[in-house]
Every structure is written in C-alpha cells, then in structure tokens.
PDB file of C-alpha atoms in Angstrom:
ATOM      1  CA  TYR G1292     -12.401  36.837  78.059  1.00  0.00           C
ATOM      2  CA  MET G1293     -13.204  34.581  75.084  1.00  0.00           C
ATOM      3  CA  GLY G1294     -15.064  32.178  77.347  1.00  0.00           C
ATOM      4  CA  LYS G1295     -17.279  35.015  78.614  1.00  0.00           C
ATOM      5  CA  LYS G1296     -17.895  36.263  75.058  1.00  0.00           C
ATOM      6  CA  LYS G1297     -18.823  32.753  73.870  1.00  0.00           C
ATOM      7  CA  MET G1298     -21.140  32.318  76.841  1.00  0.00           C
ATOM      8  CA  SER G1299     -22.718  35.714  76.128  1.00  0.00           C
ATOM      9  CA  VAL G1300     -23.353  34.773  72.490  1.00  0.00           C
ATOM     10  CA  GLU G1301     -24.849  31.435  73.541  1.00  0.00           C
ATOM     11  CA  MET G1302     -27.036  33.217  76.114  1.00  0.00           C
ATOM     12  CA  ASN G1303     -28.280  35.693  73.468  1.00  0.00           C
ATOM     13  CA  GLN G1304     -29.093  32.831  71.105  1.00  0.00           C
ATOM     14  CA  ALA G1305     -30.969  30.995  73.852  1.00  0.00           C
ATOM     15  CA  VAL G1306     -32.984  34.095  74.778  1.00  0.00           C
ATOM     16  CA  GLY G1307     -33.716  34.727  71.107  1.00  0.00           C
ATOM     17  CA  GLY G1308     -34.876  31.125  70.679  1.00  0.00           C
ATOM     18  CA  ILE G1309     -37.152  31.392  73.715  1.00  0.00           C
ATOM     19  CA  CYS G1310     -38.640  34.653  72.349  1.00  0.00           C
ATOM     20  CA  VAL G1311     -39.342  32.988  68.999  1.00  0.00           C
ATOM     21  CA  ILE G1312     -40.992  29.979  70.684  1.00  0.00           C
ATOM     22  CA  VAL G1313     -43.148  32.210  72.919  1.00  0.00           C
ATOM     23  CA  THR G1314     -44.136  34.409  69.959  1.00  0.00           C
ATOM     24  CA  LEU G1315     -45.074  31.402  67.840  1.00  0.00           C
ATOM     25  CA  GLY G1316     -47.043  29.999  70.764  1.00  0.00           C
ATOM     26  CA  LEU G1317     -48.942  33.267  71.177  1.00  0.00           C
ATOM     27  CA  LEU G1318     -49.569  33.487  67.441  1.00  0.00           C
ATOM     28  CA  SER G1319     -51.306  30.118  67.532  1.00  0.00           C
ATOM     29  CA  ILE G1320     -54.187  31.825  69.391  1.00  0.00           C
ATOM     30  CA  PRO G1321     -56.528  33.223  66.649  1.00  0.00           C
ATOM     31  CA  GLN G1322     -57.394  36.496  68.422  1.00  0.00           C
ATOM     32  CA  ILE G1323     -53.760  37.338  69.097  1.00  0.00           C
ATOM     33  CA  ARG G1324     -52.775  36.362  65.547  1.00  0.00           C
ATOM     34  CA  SER G1325     -55.475  38.676  64.155  1.00  0.00           C
ATOM     35  CA  LEU G1326     -54.402  41.534  66.417  1.00  0.00           C
ATOM     36  CA  PHE G1327     -50.735  40.976  65.610  1.00  0.00           C
ATOM     37  CA  SER G1328     -51.320  40.904  61.852  1.00  0.00           C
ATOM     38  CA  SER G1329     -53.421  44.090  62.008  1.00  0.00           C
ATOM     39  CA  LEU G1330     -50.791  45.832  64.103  1.00  0.00           C
ATOM     40  CA  LEU G1331     -47.962  44.674  61.856  1.00  0.00           C
ATOM     41  CA  ARG G1332     -49.848  45.775  58.738  1.00  0.00           C
ATOM     42  CA  ALA G1333     -50.483  49.221  60.252  1.00  0.00           C
ATOM     43  CA  ILE G1334     -46.834  49.595  61.273  1.00  0.00           C
ATOM     44  CA  VAL G1335     -45.592  48.612  57.812  1.00  0.00           C
ATOM     45  CA  VAL G1336     -48.007  51.034  56.098  1.00  0.00           C
ATOM     46  CA  GLN G1337     -46.935  53.872  58.403  1.00  0.00           C
ATOM     47  CA  ILE G1338     -43.225  53.191  57.880  1.00  0.00           C
ATOM     48  CA  LEU G1339     -43.674  53.087  54.098  1.00  0.00           C
ATOM     49  CA  ALA G1340     -45.759  56.283  54.084  1.00  0.00           C
ATOM     50  CA  LEU G1341     -43.272  58.134  56.284  1.00  0.00           C
ATOM     51  CA  GLY G1342     -40.346  56.905  54.192  1.00  0.00           C
ATOM     52  CA  MET G1343     -42.029  58.007  50.986  1.00  0.00           C
ATOM     53  CA  LEU G1344     -42.955  61.366  52.514  1.00  0.00           C
ATOM     54  CA  CYS G1345     -39.303  61.956  53.387  1.00  0.00           C
ATOM     55  CA  PHE G1346     -37.979  60.680  50.050  1.00  0.00           C
ATOM     56  CA  VAL G1347     -40.383  62.492  47.664  1.00  0.00           C
ATOM     57  CA  PRO G1348     -38.447  65.821  47.727  1.00  0.00           C
ATOM     58  CA  VAL G1349     -35.182  64.023  46.929  1.00  0.00           C
ATOM     59  CA  LEU G1350     -36.733  62.203  43.984  1.00  0.00           C
ATOM     60  CA  TRP G1351     -38.370  65.420  42.780  1.00  0.00           C
ATOM     61  CA  TRP G1352     -35.051  67.324  42.884  1.00  0.00           C
ATOM     62  CA  ASN G1353     -33.125  64.580  41.076  1.00  0.00           C
ATOM     63  CA  TYR G1354     -35.851  64.342  38.428  1.00  0.00           C
ATOM     64  CA  ASN G1355     -35.984  68.091  37.712  1.00  0.00           C
ATOM     65  CA  PHE G1356     -32.326  68.981  38.188  1.00  0.00           C
ATOM     66  CA  PRO G1357     -30.353  65.845  37.256  1.00  0.00           C
ATOM     67  CA  ASP G1358     -27.156  67.708  36.391  1.00  0.00           C
ATOM     68  CA  THR G1359     -26.738  69.131  39.914  1.00  0.00           C
ATOM     69  CA  GLN G1360     -25.744  65.865  41.513  1.00  0.00           C
ATOM     70  CA  PHE G1361     -22.087  65.819  40.466  1.00  0.00           C
ATOM     71  CA  ASN G1362     -21.723  69.313  39.012  1.00  0.00           C
ATOM     72  CA  SER G1363     -20.113  71.823  41.366  1.00  0.00           C
ATOM     73  CA  ASN G1364     -20.526  74.643  38.794  1.00  0.00           C
ATOM     74  CA  PHE G1365     -24.336  74.402  38.763  1.00  0.00           C
ATOM     75  CA  ASN G1366     -26.000  77.800  39.231  1.00  0.00           C
ATOM     76  CA  LEU G1367     -29.558  77.454  40.495  1.00  0.00           C
ATOM     77  CA  VAL G1368     -30.400  81.160  40.015  1.00  0.00           C
ATOM     78  CA  ASP G1369     -29.742  80.977  36.264  1.00  0.00           C
ATOM     79  CA  THR G1370     -31.542  77.656  35.837  1.00  0.00           C
ATOM     80  CA  VAL G1371     -34.754  78.129  37.821  1.00  0.00           C
ATOM     81  CA  PRO G1372     -36.607  80.806  35.760  1.00  0.00           C
ATOM     82  CA  SER G1373     -36.407  78.757  32.577  1.00  0.00           C
ATOM     83  CA  VAL G1374     -37.358  75.533  34.368  1.00  0.00           C
ATOM     84  CA  LEU G1375     -40.424  76.899  36.203  1.00  0.00           C
ATOM     85  CA  ILE G1376     -42.653  76.982  33.124  1.00  0.00           C
ATOM     86  CA  THR G1377     -41.725  73.636  31.595  1.00  0.00           C
ATOM     87  CA  SER G1378     -44.376  70.953  31.597  1.00  0.00           C
ATOM     88  CA  LYS G1379     -41.925  68.474  33.134  1.00  0.00           C
ATOM     89  CA  PHE G1380     -41.371  70.732  36.172  1.00  0.00           C
ATOM     90  CA  LEU G1381     -45.045  71.615  36.622  1.00  0.00           C
ATOM     91  CA  ILE G1382     -46.275  68.032  36.325  1.00  0.00           C
ATOM     92  CA  SER G1383     -43.617  66.573  38.625  1.00  0.00           C
ATOM     93  CA  THR G1384     -44.137  69.329  41.207  1.00  0.00           C
ATOM     94  CA  GLY G1385     -47.897  68.821  41.101  1.00  0.00           C
ATOM     95  CA  PHE G1386     -47.491  65.082  41.492  1.00  0.00           C
ATOM     96  CA  SER G1387     -45.082  65.574  44.410  1.00  0.00           C
ATOM     97  CA  LEU G1388     -47.506  67.948  46.159  1.00  0.00           C
ATOM     98  CA  PHE G1389     -50.418  65.581  45.616  1.00  0.00           C
ATOM     99  CA  LEU G1390     -48.429  62.590  46.855  1.00  0.00           C
ATOM    100  CA  GLY G1391     -47.121  64.512  49.885  1.00  0.00           C
ATOM    101  CA  GLY G1392     -50.622  65.640  50.870  1.00  0.00           C
ATOM    102  CA  ALA G1393     -52.040  62.142  50.440  1.00  0.00           C
ATOM    103  CA  LEU G1394     -49.235  60.573  52.469  1.00  0.00           C
ATOM    104  CA  TYR G1395     -49.718  63.124  55.261  1.00  0.00           C
ATOM    105  CA  ARG G1396     -53.414  62.246  55.402  1.00  0.00           C
ATOM    106  CA  VAL G1397     -52.497  58.544  55.770  1.00  0.00           C
ATOM    107  CA  LEU G1398     -50.141  59.102  58.721  1.00  0.00           C
ATOM    108  CA  PRO G1399     -51.743  58.933  62.170  1.00  0.00           C
ATOM    109  CA  VAL G1400     -49.443  61.628  63.590  1.00  0.00           C
ATOM    110  CA  ASP G1401     -50.562  65.214  62.965  1.00  0.00           C
ATOM    111  CA  LEU G1402     -48.816  68.541  63.448  1.00  0.00           C
ATOM    112  CA  ILE G1403     -51.914  69.771  65.301  1.00  0.00           C
ATOM    113  CA  PRO G1404     -53.646  67.000  67.298  1.00  0.00           C
ATOM    114  CA  ASP G1405     -57.207  66.341  66.128  1.00  0.00           C
ATOM    115  CA  PHE G1406     -58.682  66.519  69.646  1.00  0.00           C
ATOM    116  CA  ILE G1407     -58.119  70.308  69.782  1.00  0.00           C
ATOM    117  CA  PRO G1408     -61.472  71.905  68.835  1.00  0.00           C
ATOM    118  CA  ILE G1409     -61.709  73.656  65.463  1.00  0.00           C
ATOM    119  CA  ILE G1410     -57.979  74.089  64.795  1.00  0.00           C
ATOM    120  CA  GLY G1411     -57.269  70.361  65.238  1.00  0.00           C
ATOM    121  CA  LEU G1412     -58.501  69.566  61.754  1.00  0.00           C
ATOM    122  CA  LEU G1413     -56.734  72.474  60.047  1.00  0.00           C
ATOM    123  CA  ASP G1414     -53.617  70.485  59.198  1.00  0.00           C
ATOM    124  CA  ASP G1415     -55.744  67.801  57.525  1.00  0.00           C
ATOM    125  CA  LEU G1416     -57.612  70.526  55.642  1.00  0.00           C
ATOM    126  CA  LEU G1417     -54.292  72.055  54.585  1.00  0.00           C
ATOM    127  CA  ALA G1418     -53.091  68.638  53.349  1.00  0.00           C
ATOM    128  CA  GLY G1419     -56.277  68.366  51.268  1.00  0.00           C
ATOM    129  CA  MET G1420     -55.689  71.853  49.848  1.00  0.00           C
ATOM    130  CA  ILE G1421     -52.106  70.909  48.950  1.00  0.00           C
ATOM    131  CA  MET G1422     -53.449  67.841  47.147  1.00  0.00           C
ATOM    132  CA  GLY G1423     -55.822  70.124  45.182  1.00  0.00           C
ATOM    133  CA  ILE G1424     -52.979  72.484  44.296  1.00  0.00           C
ATOM    134  CA  GLY G1425     -50.984  69.469  43.103  1.00  0.00           C
ATOM    135  CA  VAL G1426     -53.807  68.331  40.817  1.00  0.00           C
ATOM    136  CA  SER G1427     -54.122  71.905  39.470  1.00  0.00           C
ATOM    137  CA  MET G1428     -50.383  72.041  38.740  1.00  0.00           C
ATOM    138  CA  ILE G1429     -50.564  68.727  36.899  1.00  0.00           C
ATOM    139  CA  PHE G1430     -53.394  70.111  34.752  1.00  0.00           C
ATOM    140  CA  ILE G1431     -51.552  73.392  34.105  1.00  0.00           C
ATOM    141  CA  GLY G1432     -48.348  71.555  33.181  1.00  0.00           C
ATOM    142  CA  PHE G1433     -50.250  69.218  30.892  1.00  0.00           C
ATOM    143  CA  SER G1434     -52.221  71.988  29.190  1.00  0.00           C
ATOM    144  CA  TYR G1435     -49.967  75.044  29.226  1.00  0.00           C
ATOM    145  CA  GLY G1436     -46.430  73.928  30.069  1.00  0.00           C
ATOM    146  CA  GLN G1437     -43.653  74.655  27.601  1.00  0.00           C
ATOM    147  CA  GLY G1438     -41.570  71.940  26.039  1.00  0.00           C
ATOM    148  CA  ASP G1439     -42.318  68.305  25.472  1.00  0.00           C
ATOM    149  CA  LEU G1440     -44.414  66.348  27.909  1.00  0.00           C
ATOM    150  CA  PRO G1441     -42.415  63.921  30.030  1.00  0.00           C
ATOM    151  CA  SER G1442     -42.396  60.389  28.634  1.00  0.00           C
ATOM    152  CA  GLU G1443     -44.270  59.178  31.718  1.00  0.00           C
ATOM    153  CA  MET G1444     -47.096  61.643  31.030  1.00  0.00           C
ATOM    154  CA  LYS G1445     -47.242  60.637  27.363  1.00  0.00           C
ATOM    155  CA  LEU G1446     -47.752  57.030  28.463  1.00  0.00           C
ATOM    156  CA  ILE G1447     -50.520  58.000  30.917  1.00  0.00           C
ATOM    157  CA  LYS G1448     -52.174  60.183  28.263  1.00  0.00           C
ATOM    158  CA  ASP G1449     -52.037  57.311  25.777  1.00  0.00           C
ATOM    159  CA  ILE G1450     -53.606  54.884  28.254  1.00  0.00           C
ATOM    160  CA  PHE G1451     -56.307  57.401  29.170  1.00  0.00           C
ATOM    161  CA  PHE G1452     -57.292  58.058  25.549  1.00  0.00           C
ATOM    162  CA  ARG G1453     -57.365  54.337  24.742  1.00  0.00           C
ATOM    163  CA  PHE G1454     -59.613  53.771  27.756  1.00  0.00           C
ATOM    164  CA  GLN G1455     -61.826  56.683  26.680  1.00  0.00           C
ATOM    165  CA  LYS G1456     -62.082  55.246  23.153  1.00  0.00           C
ATOM    166  CA  SER G1457     -63.094  51.864  24.544  1.00  0.00           C
ATOM    167  CA  LEU G1458     -65.984  53.488  26.418  1.00  0.00           C
ATOM    168  CA  GLU G1459     -67.449  55.170  23.324  1.00  0.00           C
ATOM    169  CA  PRO G1460     -70.452  53.347  21.905  1.00  0.00           C
ATOM    170  CA  ILE G1461     -69.939  51.664  18.561  1.00  0.00           C
ATOM    171  CA  PHE G1462     -72.474  52.724  15.910  1.00  0.00           C
TER     172      PHE G1462
END
C-alpha cells in the first residue's frame, strides 16, 4: 500500500511539474501572456468584489451592534429604535448601501440578464438607485443624525475642509 501511495505522490508531482512547464512555455508567447494577465486580473477583481459584497453586511452588523457578538441577553427590539436615528447608524448604513450597489454594478453576473429587452437593465438601475439612497443616508446621518459623528467621519470631514481651504484663493 505504501509503495502505491508513494508512487501516486510522485506521479502527482510529475504531472504538476509538467503543467508548470507547459504553462510557463505558453506564457512566453506575448499574446497568450497578455490574454492570461487580463483574464487573471478580471477573475481576481470579480472574486474580491463578490467577497466584499458578501462580507459587507457582516461588517455593518458588527460595527453597529458590537455587543451582540458574545451577549446572549441582547434584545434587538429594545435596541433598534434608539439606534435608527444615530449618525453612526445612518452613515454606516448609507455607506454599506452605496458600497453594495457599486459592487453589484462591477460584477458581470446579473439577477436579470441584460439581453432581455427593457427589463434586462432594471437590476442595474436598481443598483444605481440603491447607491443614491446610500449617499442620501450618509448626508442625512452627517447633517441630522443624533449623537457624535463616528471618528471615521470626523477624519473625512477634517480632510475635506482642509482640502476646501486649500482651494480658496489667498487675498
């Protein structure tokens, strides 16, 4: 049995080595190298976008409700009404909606295929509307939300106002 297993491992290594040599040989051709790099770049971008799209709700929940992770006595019904109007919740929800809509627009796979006349572009239109709602929620949270602004938003606000000051003409 051990002899067969050792032979199998050696065979796998040999096949793997041959695959690497063939791939490197093909990549020495400029057209194939260009096609391969474009394909690899597209695959990596799609995997990252899909991963982020799946992970955004988890990050949003842990950011807004950090005490729920290890607390079995957490009552969402009592917590939600007071959280809904805080600037932290509004800004993070708006950012999550904007990011989700933008990531959906990047992905090549649609819920409704684009080749279907008229309704094929509705999911892309809906993603754009969700991005607009996200921007509106960020503005509402920044302008009208209760409580302190999140530290991240204070940093962005500070950078924005410094940039705005640098654009003013000096008299």
